[in-house]
Amino acid sequence: NILRASLPSSSAHDAGSSANGTASSSPAASRQSSGWSDADDGVGGNGGRHGGDAVEEIAFRTSRPQQPLASATTTTTTTTTPPHIRREADGAKLLLVTLLSNKIRREYLRLVSAPEHAFLARRVYEELVSALLILGGFDADNGNGNASNGGDVKSLLGACCSAAVAVAVRSPGVMAMQQIPPHPQLRMQQTILRGAPSNQGIIELVQSCKASIAAHLGVPLPPQRPTPTVIANSFAPNVALRLLGHIPEEVQSRTDWTCADMDAVLQIPSADHRAGAGGSAANAALETIHLALTGYASIGVTDGASASPSLESRDEWLCESLKTLSKWTEGCKAITLSQLHETLSATPTTSPPNDINNRVPPSLLTQLLSLLSAQSHQKQWSTALHAQNSLIHSSRALAAAISNTGDYGTSSRRAAASLLLSSLPPPVEFLRHPLSLSQSQHWEDAIVALSDLAATLAREEMDDVATCRMVGSTDLVELLLSLQSHPVHAVAVPVLEAWLTLQDVPTSERHPDLASPLYGRLVEVILKRVAYPPSFVSWEEELDVDEADFEEMRRLATDVLVGAYFLMRAGYLEKLAEVIMSVEGNGGAGVGTSNRGGTPYNNNATATATNNHQWEMVEASLYCLTAVSREACARVKSVSNAVRGGRDSPVSGDGTATASGLTQLAGMICAGGAQSASGRHPLVLSGVASFLGGYSAIWALSCPPPSILQILSYLSLAIAVPAAMEAAGKSVRSVAIASASTLSSAANSTPELYDGISATLAQAMDAALATGNAKAMNNVAEGCARLAVQLRDSTRVRAILSAMAMPTLQRARSALDAMVSSSGMDNSGVAASQMEAASQVLSSCLGVLREIIRFCDEPPKGSGDVHILSDVLTAAWPLLNDISSRQCCRANDAVLSSLLEVQSQLLGVVPALIAPYFKELISFVVRAYEETFCPSALDYISAAVELFDSEQSAMTVASGLDESGKDATFSQLLSHLCQYTFTYITQTKRPNECPQIIKAMFEMAQRYLLFCPGGLCQCPEFSSLFALATACLTECKGETESTRATAIFLTQLIGWKQIRLPPAKLSKMEQYAGTIDNL
């Protein structure tokens, strides 16, 4: 009722669509007709009003009277409503219609399925159609009266169209609904929906749109079934096209349909095959769009009764027709390229011989082709916006039709694809001319749409394009190369998919030019496309390129580069190395070359990087080299394995050339040491670090040990540069791990090499510690430790590990002293800042110590040998004790977690050395958990339970506990921890607020189940622990880690008979089977 009252002509609605007198011209009458009223509902009253009445009053009082449909002689009145009130009113109207649309989508199916409400369902449709009849004419004339209000009218019109289509998509057809008698008792006695086709409402709406456009163009239609009176045949063209365009998306909004149902409802024929060719909604819609495009793209067509519409109106309707076509091709898979090619006007005409209507109209594909080629010069557009929109919607419609491959392999599709490809060269210049025009006019959206169309055409017709048998195939490839180099991100990205599709075509089935020659050019294009902007300083200051787009382009281009490498092999690496060498200079004997021979890269290559942005091209070349490092290393490894096995490898020449060229390039890069590193751009240095780390396997196979140490030393220098810090840390780890075996063998035969290894690893650790970056420190520590433990002289290994650990321990001691001094100061901002900084340093140093310990789990080689960690542990133990005794350290979550992680690693790596202190450690861990509820404390208990599993373990021997004593001890420990945990999660925090504690708790319980089942089942809190686990399945509210740990524990506990347990533990579980079953 509010909508009806707010329309520009409520009296017209009353005269034309209120069959039973329910319509009204005022909010009060509307409320009375709908069955409710308000005692204080005067429109102009000053009394108190409800919020709904206020919106209603705004909507009614700001309505714009128009000429009623039933009385063309009524004079139009003007409004004096202030603009801000009108804007508020328009917003209220739009909100109301939007709410109505949502209501229809939710409840209209229920409404039409109940006979007692079916009449109301019909009335909803009537009201919306009446609104569209009024708003359509108002929208067409908004430029003459109140142009500033045109956008609001268009929005309201779009919302009404969406609501009307939502009804049509969910209705059985208006012809069925019209048979409902108005009397309520008779309505209750009839069921009018039974047997109606599910797409009848859509078919009727499409028929009405077609009839409206045909009437506007003055084109006669063949006899059809009677059109329902509720659906008008006199919609304005803009309304008819918008209604038609909303149908596919409204069909997809049907949540009660599957995807197959959505496709079928647009494709199945209607009950009356006179609806159009084939009788389906899709065919009828295509005919309607074809009719509109043919009429509005031509010149001199009249609407039959009035003068020819303005050029701008015709352009608007033409663009709306193209937009509607794009929505149908995107939303209906049945609309294929073949169908566009074969769609001709099925409308007979009785026009005079010289009338334009008597001409044979071109197919939809031909019309789209004319708009997307040089033929578009013949079309004079009223505004540049219409010209741009025509390109956008034409491109989207054609791209979607090409993507619908239901006609794949048919002769009709092949003919249509041939037509498009053959139109690429002059004089037609399909795609090329609109791209040139859009580029000159800076129409970015049009360029993006055209790029997507070109990529889609290449991707879907790649089997024919790859052979170059069709005329225009090479033109399409050249066009794709130019689009790939376009600076706009959204233009270049779709083309990458076309190259990936080409990679799937075997080279034997391609034209020779589309193999290695094409990808050589493509690499050059991508190299420039992934380079940093010439004026790049930082992303905060960069205005031309978005960081997210830049990173996405690099990520997506990687697969294309890998494909290029597989085609070009050593030629790919040589092309990129030439760019680097031409800029960096000739030379590069610093790092040893391969002793396998091979052809090195050309040092005298012509420079492809310009003087204006040399560093950008070098960095991009390094990135492209690193992108294929895994594949290149695999090639070199296969050759090396073949040589070791005494076999000939079919790719030995390529592998040897790859190794030789890369080692030469690495030698040139690393030559100069510190001076070379400091003279490079930070981003280039980061690229160098990633390059050296990516090819670590090749350095291990092809470089002599001194050269490997030189690479590690260079990476240590790069760590000091913030931009290269993390990349250099990762690369130190990769190179150290990959070359550990090579360096170990060399040091065994050349003992003096130990000094070089020790100095290099110490240099790397010092450089990493100086950064303060936890990731870089941990990566370097892991790599150095894993290299050190591979060495065969345990005495040397202990010395190397001590040299690595001592700087870390010294920094940790200084940080501890700073924390202690800060804790004694007043609670000032300075003290808090110092405490925070010191705790971060201490935590990161403990993390480095943890990494060093983690990889030193190899037992002593002889009975009299000491563990390689003995010297490190001797130096670290006092520090660890001091940290555990300080309240300020236990109160800091990061420090306490790092300390407990170090203790857990020591427990697993050197249990014999830790055994004498185990009781003290357990007491400390329990106290720490009681104070802080740190999850790492429970992780420590889990490690201890697993460590005590073996009767021969150092911990078991040192403790002197037998099996029953162990079960009793760990049962008491579990009971104590459970009690504290239960209190914490019931009184302090809910389980979903502390997921890490829940995760650690049930991971510990699972360790009990597997390694100490007696301790678990004897625990007095066993039943409470089970109850907590079942509650946490829902209380954790789907948090992944905690829910997974809980579910695993419950699964293994309930299904303990299926767990592979040792016989002793299995018998222990059988003793408590009754207890478990009673849980």
Coordinates of C-alpha atoms in Angstrom, one line a residue, residues 526-697:
I526 CA 56.5 -11.3 -18.5
L527 CA 60.0 -10.1 -17.4
K528 CA 59.0 -6.5 -18.1
R529 CA 55.5 -7.1 -16.7
V530 CA 56.7 -8.4 -13.3
A531 CA 59.4 -5.8 -12.8
Y532 CA 59.0 -3.0 -10.2
P533 CA 57.9 0.4 -11.5
P534 CA 60.7 2.6 -12.7
S535 CA 60.1 5.1 -10.0
F536 CA 59.6 2.6 -7.2
V537 CA 60.8 3.6 -3.8
S538 CA 58.4 1.9 -1.4
W539 CA 54.9 0.7 -1.5
E540 CA 53.8 3.5 0.8
E541 CA 54.9 6.0 -1.8
E542 CA 53.9 4.1 -4.9
L543 CA 50.8 5.5 -6.6
D544 CA 50.8 3.8 -10.0
V545 CA 50.9 0.1 -9.0
D546 CA 49.0 -1.6 -6.2
E547 CA 51.1 -4.0 -4.1
A548 CA 48.4 -6.7 -4.0
D549 CA 48.1 -6.6 -7.8
F550 CA 51.9 -6.7 -8.2
E551 CA 52.2 -9.8 -5.9
E552 CA 49.2 -11.5 -7.6
M553 CA 50.8 -11.0 -11.1
R554 CA 54.0 -12.6 -9.9
R555 CA 52.2 -15.4 -8.3
L556 CA 50.1 -16.2 -11.3
A557 CA 52.9 -15.8 -13.8
T558 CA 55.0 -18.5 -12.1
D559 CA 53.1 -21.3 -13.7
V560 CA 53.6 -19.7 -17.1
L561 CA 57.3 -19.3 -16.5
V562 CA 57.6 -23.0 -15.5
G563 CA 55.9 -24.0 -18.7
A564 CA 58.3 -21.7 -20.6
Y565 CA 61.3 -23.4 -18.9
F566 CA 60.1 -26.9 -19.9
L567 CA 60.0 -25.8 -23.5
M568 CA 63.2 -23.7 -23.5
R569 CA 65.3 -25.5 -20.8
A570 CA 68.8 -24.1 -20.6
G571 CA 67.8 -21.4 -23.1
Y572 CA 65.3 -20.0 -20.6
L573 CA 68.1 -19.7 -17.9
E574 CA 70.5 -18.2 -20.5
K575 CA 68.1 -15.6 -21.6
L576 CA 67.6 -14.3 -18.1
A577 CA 71.2 -14.6 -17.1
E578 CA 72.2 -12.5 -20.1
V579 CA 70.0 -9.7 -18.7
I580 CA 71.8 -9.8 -15.3
M581 CA 75.3 -10.1 -16.7
S582 CA 74.8 -7.3 -19.2
V583 CA 73.9 -5.0 -16.3
E584 CA 76.1 -6.4 -13.6
G585 CA 79.2 -6.5 -15.8
N586 CA 81.3 -9.2 -17.3
G587 CA 83.3 -11.5 -15.1
G588 CA 82.3 -13.8 -12.4
A589 CA 85.1 -16.2 -11.7
G590 CA 84.6 -15.9 -8.0
V591 CA 82.5 -18.9 -7.4
G592 CA 83.9 -22.2 -8.8
T593 CA 82.5 -23.4 -12.0
S594 CA 81.2 -26.9 -12.8
N595 CA 83.9 -29.5 -13.3
R596 CA 81.6 -31.3 -15.7
G597 CA 82.2 -28.9 -18.6
G598 CA 79.4 -27.4 -20.5
T599 CA 78.8 -24.2 -22.3
P600 CA 78.7 -21.1 -20.0
Y601 CA 76.3 -18.3 -20.6
N602 CA 77.3 -15.6 -23.0
N603 CA 79.0 -12.7 -21.1
N604 CA 78.8 -10.4 -24.1
A605 CA 75.0 -10.4 -24.4
T606 CA 73.2 -7.3 -25.5
A607 CA 71.7 -5.5 -22.6
T608 CA 67.9 -5.6 -22.4
A609 CA 67.7 -3.5 -19.3
T610 CA 67.7 0.2 -19.9
N611 CA 69.9 2.7 -18.1
N612 CA 66.8 4.3 -16.6
H613 CA 65.7 1.2 -14.6
Q614 CA 68.5 -1.3 -14.6
W615 CA 68.0 -2.6 -11.1
E616 CA 64.3 -3.3 -11.8
M617 CA 65.2 -5.6 -14.7
V618 CA 67.9 -7.4 -12.7
E619 CA 65.5 -8.0 -9.8
A620 CA 62.8 -9.3 -12.2
S621 CA 65.3 -11.6 -13.9
L622 CA 66.4 -13.0 -10.6
Y623 CA 62.7 -13.6 -9.7
C624 CA 62.1 -15.4 -13.0
L625 CA 65.1 -17.5 -12.4
T626 CA 64.0 -18.4 -8.9
A627 CA 60.5 -19.3 -10.1
V628 CA 61.8 -22.4 -12.0
S629 CA 64.5 -23.4 -9.5
R630 CA 62.8 -26.6 -8.4
E631 CA 62.4 -27.8 -12.0
A632 CA 66.0 -26.8 -12.9
C633 CA 67.4 -28.5 -9.9
A634 CA 65.5 -31.7 -10.6
R635 CA 67.0 -31.7 -14.1
V636 CA 70.5 -31.4 -12.8
K637 CA 69.9 -34.0 -10.1
S638 CA 68.6 -36.5 -12.6
V639 CA 71.8 -36.1 -14.6
S640 CA 74.0 -36.5 -11.5
N641 CA 72.1 -39.6 -10.4
A642 CA 72.6 -41.1 -13.9
V643 CA 76.3 -40.4 -13.7
R644 CA 76.6 -42.0 -10.3
G645 CA 74.7 -45.1 -11.6
G646 CA 76.9 -45.4 -14.6
R647 CA 74.1 -44.6 -17.0
D648 CA 73.8 -42.1 -19.8
S649 CA 71.1 -39.6 -19.3
P650 CA 69.2 -38.3 -22.4
V651 CA 69.2 -34.8 -20.9
S652 CA 72.9 -34.8 -19.8
G653 CA 73.8 -32.0 -22.2
D654 CA 71.0 -29.7 -20.9
G655 CA 71.7 -30.6 -17.3
T656 CA 75.4 -29.9 -17.7
A657 CA 74.8 -26.6 -19.4
T658 CA 72.3 -25.6 -16.7
A659 CA 74.8 -26.4 -13.9
S660 CA 77.7 -24.7 -15.6
G661 CA 75.8 -21.5 -16.5
L662 CA 74.2 -21.1 -13.1
T663 CA 77.5 -21.6 -11.2
Q664 CA 79.1 -19.0 -13.5
L665 CA 76.2 -16.6 -12.7
A666 CA 76.5 -17.2 -9.0
G667 CA 80.3 -16.6 -9.2
M668 CA 79.7 -13.2 -10.9
I669 CA 77.1 -12.3 -8.3
C670 CA 79.1 -13.2 -5.2
A671 CA 82.4 -11.8 -6.5
G672 CA 83.4 -8.7 -4.5
G673 CA 81.9 -9.9 -1.2
A674 CA 80.9 -7.2 1.2
Q675 CA 81.5 -4.4 -1.4
S676 CA 79.3 -6.2 -3.9
A677 CA 76.5 -6.7 -1.4
S678 CA 76.5 -3.2 -0.1
G679 CA 76.5 -1.7 -3.6
R680 CA 73.3 -3.5 -4.8
H681 CA 69.8 -2.2 -4.5
P682 CA 68.1 -3.8 -1.4
L683 CA 65.4 -5.5 -3.5
V684 CA 68.0 -6.8 -5.9
L685 CA 69.9 -8.2 -2.9
S686 CA 66.7 -9.9 -1.7
G687 CA 66.3 -11.4 -5.2
V688 CA 69.9 -12.6 -5.1
A689 CA 69.4 -14.2 -1.7
S690 CA 66.3 -16.0 -3.0
F691 CA 68.2 -17.1 -6.2
L692 CA 71.1 -18.5 -4.2
G693 CA 68.7 -20.4 -1.8
G694 CA 66.5 -21.7 -4.6
Y695 CA 69.4 -23.4 -6.4
S696 CA 71.1 -24.7 -3.3
A697 CA 71.0 -28.3 -4.7

